[in-house]
């Protein structure tokens, strides 16, 4: 699989596959993909996370001990199904709060009303992941159960108790006035606060209860406290924004020292009618990721230096350095 093929697979997002071929390796997502079944496919050293969907025009079959993905009769890629550790390969990536008081219109989490895991439960999951000998990083994310401050407190407690594993720790939460300070003191290494979109009109339509300027300021502060190549932000592509806004948004984030993660938008049945998702085409993914790569290179930012969360995983996005070469 090369970058072109990965972009094509990401644009489709789903593959028809006999779930028996996945065995134990069925993964269910957190965040905007929550509640769906997927799997990690690795080919030629590149990784992509795909949904399993019998209605997809792409089909995966087993051939000579490999999984081969076809579009019509054309072979796109052959590779292996990859094992997750916790949510993704080689990381214990845990959503500690699977519910949310916010109501971003593209995200099913508030509708799913999932569990709030106790800190003890989270630590137990991390201990079990550590016992496999495969845990290279710990990543913590959270929706918001009662208040954003409480979620930061819970994340801080988990980080503090996980330093003993001596692996990098990343945290992605909604920021608070002192979340950078608290997480830095606790020993977190990397931070992700998601802007979701940099189109301000769309932002107020889709994430109206949140404050984009506060998130941007918190990201800038995180760069000052945690350093360069330690701060990133999910930036969804396909919510109705145009390329010009995306490019301006990339430039604004990069100027702040933040690495944007261009995430193809995914529609969820629980959000039908609330948002117009247009998953980006292969060409759009490639073009915007090339632009992102140039901007990162000029600013001395390198996605390969991140050790936690989505940038080393690359499952859901085309990586500007790891994938695009
Ligand atoms: S890229 Fe991020 S959201 Fe996607 S599977 Fe990897 S860690 Fe999870």
Short mmCIF file of C-alpha atoms and ligand atoms in Angstrom, two decimals:
data_model
loop_
_atom_site.label_atom_id
_atom_site.label_comp_id
_atom_site.label_asym_id
_atom_site.label_seq_id
_atom_site.Cartn_x
_atom_site.Cartn_y
_atom_site.Cartn_z
CA UNK A 1 0.00 0.00 0.00
CA UNK A 2 1.33 3.44 -0.91
CA UNK A 3 -0.01 6.88 0.05
CA UNK A 4 -2.34 6.96 -2.99
CA UNK A 5 -3.89 3.62 -2.07
CA UNK A 6 -4.21 4.57 1.58
CA UNK A 7 -5.97 7.80 0.56
CA UNK A 8 -8.35 5.72 -1.58
CA UNK A 9 -9.08 3.37 1.33
CA UNK A 10 -9.58 6.32 3.70
CA UNK A 11 -11.96 7.98 1.23
CA UNK A 12 -14.07 4.83 1.17
CA UNK A 13 -13.61 4.26 4.91
CA UNK A 14 -15.28 0.85 4.80
CA UNK A 15 -14.72 -2.54 3.31
CA UNK A 16 -16.96 -5.56 2.92
CA UNK A 17 -15.20 -8.33 4.84
CA UNK A 18 -16.29 -11.59 6.36
CA UNK A 19 -16.05 -10.87 10.10
CA UNK A 20 -14.71 -14.42 10.60
CA UNK A 21 -11.48 -13.20 8.96
CA UNK A 22 -11.10 -10.61 11.69
CA UNK A 23 -11.19 -13.14 14.53
CA UNK A 24 -10.38 -11.35 17.77
CA UNK A 25 -9.20 -8.28 15.91
CA UNK A 26 -12.49 -6.44 15.69
CA UNK A 27 -12.09 -2.94 17.09
CA UNK A 28 -14.77 -0.50 18.08
CA UNK A 29 -14.04 3.19 18.01
CA UNK A 30 -14.18 6.07 20.44
CA UNK A 31 -15.23 9.60 19.47
CA UNK A 32 -16.94 10.29 16.14
CA UNK A 33 -16.63 6.67 14.99
CA UNK A 34 -18.05 5.26 18.23
CA UNK A 35 -20.18 2.17 18.11
CA UNK A 36 -18.95 0.92 14.72
CA UNK A 37 -16.98 -2.20 13.98
CA UNK A 38 -13.61 -1.85 12.35
CA UNK A 39 -10.17 -3.35 11.95
CA UNK A 40 -6.58 -2.31 11.38
CA UNK A 41 -5.08 -3.22 8.02
CA UNK A 42 -1.33 -3.01 7.55
CA UNK A 43 0.33 -3.24 4.17
CA UNK A 44 3.86 -2.28 3.17
CA UNK A 45 4.40 -0.68 6.58
CA UNK A 46 1.39 1.65 6.26
CA UNK A 47 -1.61 1.24 8.51
CA UNK A 48 -5.25 2.12 7.98
CA UNK A 49 -8.29 1.56 10.14
CA UNK A 50 -11.32 0.51 8.13
CA UNK A 51 -14.93 -0.09 8.98
CA UNK A 52 -16.53 -3.43 8.18
CA UNK A 53 -19.57 -2.87 5.99
CA UNK A 54 -21.20 -5.39 3.68
CA UNK A 55 -22.50 -2.54 1.48
CA UNK A 56 -19.05 -1.09 0.72
CA UNK A 57 -17.89 -1.13 -2.94
CA UNK A 58 -14.53 -2.37 -1.60
CA UNK A 59 -14.20 -6.04 -0.80
CA UNK A 60 -11.58 -7.82 1.26
CA UNK A 61 -10.87 -11.51 0.83
CA UNK A 62 -8.23 -13.88 2.09
CA UNK A 63 -5.69 -14.95 -0.50
CA UNK A 64 -2.49 -16.91 0.11
CA UNK A 65 -2.60 -16.12 3.81
CA UNK A 66 -3.04 -12.39 3.22
CA UNK A 67 -6.00 -10.05 3.24
CA UNK A 68 -6.45 -8.50 -0.21
CA UNK A 69 -8.70 -5.51 -0.85
CA UNK A 70 -10.36 -5.08 -4.24
CA UNK A 71 -12.39 -2.34 -5.86
CA UNK A 72 -14.50 -4.00 -8.54
CA UNK A 73 -11.96 -6.40 -10.03
CA UNK A 74 -8.95 -4.19 -9.33
CA UNK A 75 -6.56 -5.21 -6.56
CA UNK A 76 -5.80 -2.22 -4.31
CA UNK A 77 -3.62 -3.75 -1.59
CA UNK A 78 -2.66 -6.97 0.16
CA UNK A 79 -1.57 -7.04 3.77
CA UNK A 80 -2.35 -8.24 7.26
CA UNK A 81 -4.95 -7.52 9.88
CA UNK A 82 -3.16 -5.87 12.77
CA UNK A 83 -3.88 -6.46 16.42
CA UNK A 84 -4.95 -3.60 18.63
CA UNK A 85 -3.60 -3.35 22.16
CA UNK A 86 -6.21 -1.05 23.67
CA UNK A 87 -8.04 0.81 20.89
CA UNK A 88 -5.02 0.91 18.60
CA UNK A 89 -1.81 -1.07 18.04
CA UNK A 90 1.00 -0.64 20.57
CA UNK A 91 -0.83 1.84 22.75
CA UNK A 92 -3.16 1.75 25.70
CA UNK A 93 -5.46 4.45 24.37
CA UNK A 94 -8.40 4.77 26.72
CA UNK A 95 -11.51 6.90 26.64
CA UNK A 96 -12.13 7.37 30.35
CA UNK A 97 -15.50 9.07 29.87
CA UNK A 98 -17.67 7.69 27.07
CA UNK A 99 -20.37 10.31 27.35
CA UNK A 100 -20.51 14.06 26.84
CA UNK A 101 -22.49 17.06 28.00
CA UNK A 102 -21.54 18.88 24.80
CA UNK A 103 -23.47 18.18 21.66
CA UNK A 104 -21.17 18.48 18.64
CA UNK A 105 -23.49 17.62 15.78
CA UNK A 106 -21.14 15.13 14.10
CA UNK A 107 -20.35 13.12 17.23
CA UNK A 108 -22.46 10.16 18.42
CA UNK A 109 -20.89 10.05 21.91
CA UNK A 110 -23.51 12.26 23.63
CA UNK A 111 -26.22 10.02 22.13
CA UNK A 112 -24.57 6.79 23.17
CA UNK A 113 -24.44 7.75 26.83
CA UNK A 114 -21.61 5.37 27.56
CA UNK A 115 -19.72 4.47 30.71
CA UNK A 116 -17.71 6.73 32.94
CA UNK A 117 -14.78 4.53 33.91
CA UNK A 118 -13.41 4.83 37.40
CA UNK A 119 -9.73 5.73 37.70
CA UNK A 120 -9.17 2.25 39.24
CA UNK A 121 -10.75 0.60 36.19
CA UNK A 122 -8.56 2.65 33.83
CA UNK A 123 -5.42 1.78 35.80
CA UNK A 124 -6.37 -1.88 35.72
CA UNK A 125 -6.76 -1.76 31.93
CA UNK A 126 -3.35 -0.10 31.61
CA UNK A 127 -1.73 -2.67 33.89
CA UNK A 128 -3.13 -5.50 31.73
CA UNK A 129 -1.90 -3.77 28.56
CA UNK A 130 1.53 -3.35 30.17
CA UNK A 131 1.60 -7.06 31.06
CA UNK A 132 1.45 -7.98 27.36
CA UNK A 133 4.90 -6.39 26.89
CA UNK A 134 3.55 -4.52 23.84
CA UNK A 135 2.61 -1.17 25.38
CA UNK A 136 4.74 1.59 23.88
CA UNK A 137 2.58 4.52 24.98
CA UNK A 138 -0.38 5.49 27.10
CA UNK A 139 -3.01 7.82 25.67
CA UNK A 140 -5.97 9.17 27.57
CA UNK A 141 -9.03 10.86 26.14
CA UNK A 142 -12.37 11.82 27.65
CA UNK A 143 -15.79 13.17 26.85
CA UNK A 144 -17.31 15.38 29.54
CA UNK A 145 -19.56 13.82 32.15
CA UNK A 146 -20.24 16.66 34.62
CA UNK A 147 -17.68 19.42 34.12
CA UNK A 148 -14.57 19.87 32.02
CA UNK A 149 -12.59 20.56 35.21
CA UNK A 150 -13.53 17.14 36.64
CA UNK A 151 -12.38 15.40 33.46
CA UNK A 152 -9.02 17.16 33.64
CA UNK A 153 -8.72 16.14 37.31
CA UNK A 154 -9.43 12.51 36.42
CA UNK A 155 -6.92 12.58 33.55
CA UNK A 156 -4.31 14.16 35.85
CA UNK A 157 -4.79 11.37 38.38
CA UNK A 158 -4.38 8.68 35.74
CA UNK A 159 -1.24 10.36 34.34
CA UNK A 160 0.31 10.67 37.79
CA UNK A 161 -0.26 7.01 38.53
CA UNK A 162 1.09 5.87 35.16
CA UNK A 163 4.50 7.50 35.26
CA UNK A 164 5.86 4.26 36.74
CA UNK A 165 5.50 2.55 33.35
CA UNK A 166 8.14 4.85 31.83
CA UNK A 167 6.35 5.18 28.51
CA UNK A 168 5.22 8.46 26.92
CA UNK A 169 1.77 9.66 27.98
CA UNK A 170 -0.55 11.72 25.80
CA UNK A 171 -3.76 13.40 26.88
CA UNK A 172 -6.65 14.65 24.78
CA UNK A 173 -9.36 16.45 26.73
CA UNK A 174 -11.36 19.64 26.52
CA UNK A 175 -8.99 22.31 27.90
CA UNK A 176 -9.56 24.32 31.05
CA UNK A 177 -7.91 27.47 32.32
CA UNK A 178 -5.15 25.42 34.00
CA UNK A 179 -5.25 22.05 32.22
CA UNK A 180 -1.81 22.58 30.64
CA UNK A 181 -0.22 23.36 33.99
CA UNK A 182 -1.91 20.46 35.79
CA UNK A 183 -1.14 17.93 33.07
CA UNK A 184 2.45 19.12 32.74
CA UNK A 185 2.99 18.84 36.50
CA UNK A 186 1.43 15.37 36.50
CA UNK A 187 3.94 14.25 33.87
CA UNK A 188 2.01 14.19 30.58
CA UNK A 189 4.25 14.36 27.51
CA UNK A 190 1.89 15.29 24.69
CA UNK A 191 -1.36 17.19 24.41
CA UNK A 192 -4.26 17.16 21.97
CA UNK A 193 -7.10 19.67 22.13
CA UNK A 194 -9.36 19.28 19.13
CA UNK A 195 -10.41 22.28 17.06
CA UNK A 196 -12.67 19.97 14.97
CA UNK A 197 -13.02 22.62 12.24
CA UNK A 198 -11.35 25.95 11.55
CA UNK A 199 -14.36 27.25 9.65
CA UNK A 200 -15.81 29.60 12.27
CA UNK A 201 -19.30 29.66 10.80
CA UNK A 202 -19.44 25.87 10.82
CA UNK A 203 -17.88 25.77 14.26
CA UNK A 204 -20.66 27.79 15.82
CA UNK A 205 -23.28 25.71 13.98
CA UNK A 206 -21.80 22.35 14.95
CA UNK A 207 -19.96 22.94 18.22
CA UNK A 208 -21.85 26.01 19.43
CA UNK A 209 -21.42 25.30 23.14
CA UNK A 210 -17.64 25.33 22.86
CA UNK A 211 -15.20 28.17 22.44
CA UNK A 212 -12.78 27.85 19.51
CA UNK A 213 -10.69 30.85 20.56
CA UNK A 214 -10.20 29.39 24.03
CA UNK A 215 -9.13 26.07 22.50
CA UNK A 216 -6.66 27.87 20.20
CA UNK A 217 -5.20 29.85 23.08
CA UNK A 218 -4.91 26.67 25.15
CA UNK A 219 -3.11 24.98 22.25
CA UNK A 220 -0.63 27.87 22.02
CA UNK A 221 -0.02 27.71 25.75
CA UNK A 222 0.47 23.93 25.47
CA UNK A 223 3.17 24.48 22.84
CA UNK A 224 4.95 26.92 25.20
CA UNK A 225 4.76 24.45 28.10
CA UNK A 226 5.22 21.07 26.41
CA UNK A 227 7.41 22.19 23.49
CA UNK A 228 7.43 21.82 19.74
CA UNK A 229 6.25 18.52 18.26
CA UNK A 230 4.27 17.73 21.39
CA UNK A 231 0.92 19.39 20.64
CA UNK A 232 -1.65 18.39 18.05
CA UNK A 233 -5.30 18.88 17.19
CA UNK A 234 -7.93 16.95 15.24
CA UNK A 235 -9.22 18.90 12.27
CA UNK A 236 -12.14 17.20 10.54
CA UNK A 237 -12.37 17.37 6.74
CA UNK A 238 -15.81 16.95 5.18
CA UNK A 239 -18.16 18.99 7.36
CA UNK A 240 -18.95 21.45 4.57
CA UNK A 241 -15.83 23.62 4.73
CA UNK A 242 -13.92 24.60 1.57
CA UNK A 243 -10.27 23.97 0.84
CA UNK A 244 -9.32 27.61 1.30
CA UNK A 245 -10.62 27.61 4.88
CA UNK A 246 -8.81 24.35 5.53
CA UNK A 247 -5.52 25.72 4.23
CA UNK A 248 -5.89 28.93 6.22
CA UNK A 249 -6.74 26.86 9.30
CA UNK A 250 -3.69 24.65 8.77
CA UNK A 251 -1.51 27.75 8.52
CA UNK A 252 -2.98 29.27 11.67
CA UNK A 253 -2.42 26.09 13.68
CA UNK A 254 1.08 25.55 12.33
CA UNK A 255 2.04 29.14 13.11
CA UNK A 256 1.03 28.40 16.69
CA UNK A 257 3.32 25.35 16.68
CA UNK A 258 0.37 22.93 16.62
CA UNK A 259 0.26 19.90 14.32
CA UNK A 260 -3.17 19.54 12.69
CA UNK A 261 -4.45 16.00 12.16
CA UNK A 262 -6.64 16.02 9.05
CA UNK A 263 -9.38 13.56 9.86
CA UNK A 264 -11.82 12.45 7.14
CA UNK A 265 -15.34 13.07 8.41
CA UNK A 266 -17.49 10.03 9.09
CA UNK A 267 -21.26 10.03 9.23
CA UNK A 268 -23.02 8.23 12.03
CA UNK A 269 -26.64 7.01 11.94
CA UNK A 270 -27.29 8.60 15.35
CA UNK A 271 -26.56 12.02 13.80
CA UNK A 272 -28.64 11.61 10.65
CA UNK A 273 -30.19 14.93 9.62
CA UNK A 274 -28.09 17.00 12.03
CA UNK A 275 -24.99 17.44 9.91
CA UNK A 276 -24.05 17.16 6.22
CA UNK A 277 -21.04 14.94 6.04
CA UNK A 278 -19.21 14.67 2.78
CA UNK A 279 -16.32 12.30 3.25
CA UNK A 280 -13.33 13.73 1.35
CA UNK A 281 -12.26 12.10 -1.91
CA UNK A 282 -8.89 10.45 -2.37
CA UNK A 283 -7.72 13.52 -4.34
CA UNK A 284 -8.83 15.96 -1.63
CA UNK A 285 -7.13 13.93 1.11
CA UNK A 286 -3.89 13.80 -0.89
CA UNK A 287 -3.95 17.47 -1.87
CA UNK A 288 -4.63 18.78 1.65
CA UNK A 289 -2.12 16.41 3.24
CA UNK A 290 0.56 17.55 0.75
CA UNK A 291 -0.20 21.16 1.68
CA UNK A 292 -0.05 20.25 5.37
CA UNK A 293 3.27 18.53 4.89
CA UNK A 294 4.82 21.59 3.22
CA UNK A 295 3.58 23.86 5.99
CA UNK A 296 4.88 21.52 8.71
CA UNK A 297 8.26 21.18 7.02
CA UNK A 298 8.64 24.95 6.72
CA UNK A 299 7.82 25.36 10.41
CA UNK A 300 10.18 22.58 11.54
CA UNK A 301 7.30 20.39 12.74
CA UNK A 302 7.54 16.64 12.22
CA UNK A 303 4.70 14.20 12.90
CA UNK A 304 7.21 11.34 13.28
CA UNK A 305 8.39 12.83 16.57
CA UNK A 306 5.03 12.27 18.27
CA UNK A 307 4.87 9.13 20.37
CA UNK A 308 1.26 9.00 21.61
CA UNK A 309 -2.32 9.20 20.33
CA UNK A 310 -3.16 9.46 16.62
CA UNK A 311 0.05 10.65 14.96
CA UNK A 312 2.06 7.46 15.58
CA UNK A 313 -1.05 5.33 15.04
CA UNK A 314 -2.03 6.85 11.64
CA UNK A 315 -5.05 4.52 11.43
CA UNK A 316 -7.65 7.15 10.60
CA UNK A 317 -5.64 9.71 8.65
CA UNK A 318 -3.08 10.07 5.90
CA UNK A 319 0.11 10.89 7.82
CA UNK A 320 1.99 13.78 6.21
CA UNK A 321 5.38 12.22 7.00
CA UNK A 322 4.83 8.59 7.94
CA UNK A 323 2.56 7.89 4.96
CA UNK A 324 3.35 10.53 2.36
CA UNK A 325 7.14 9.96 2.56
S1 LIG B 1 -5.70 7.35 14.39
FE1 LIG B 1 -6.36 7.96 16.45
S2 LIG B 1 -8.58 7.66 16.50
FE2 LIG B 1 -7.76 6.52 14.74
S3 LIG B 1 -7.44 4.44 15.52
FE3 LIG B 1 -5.51 5.54 15.70
S4 LIG B 1 -5.50 6.36 17.74
FE4 LIG B 1 -7.61 5.81 17.29
#
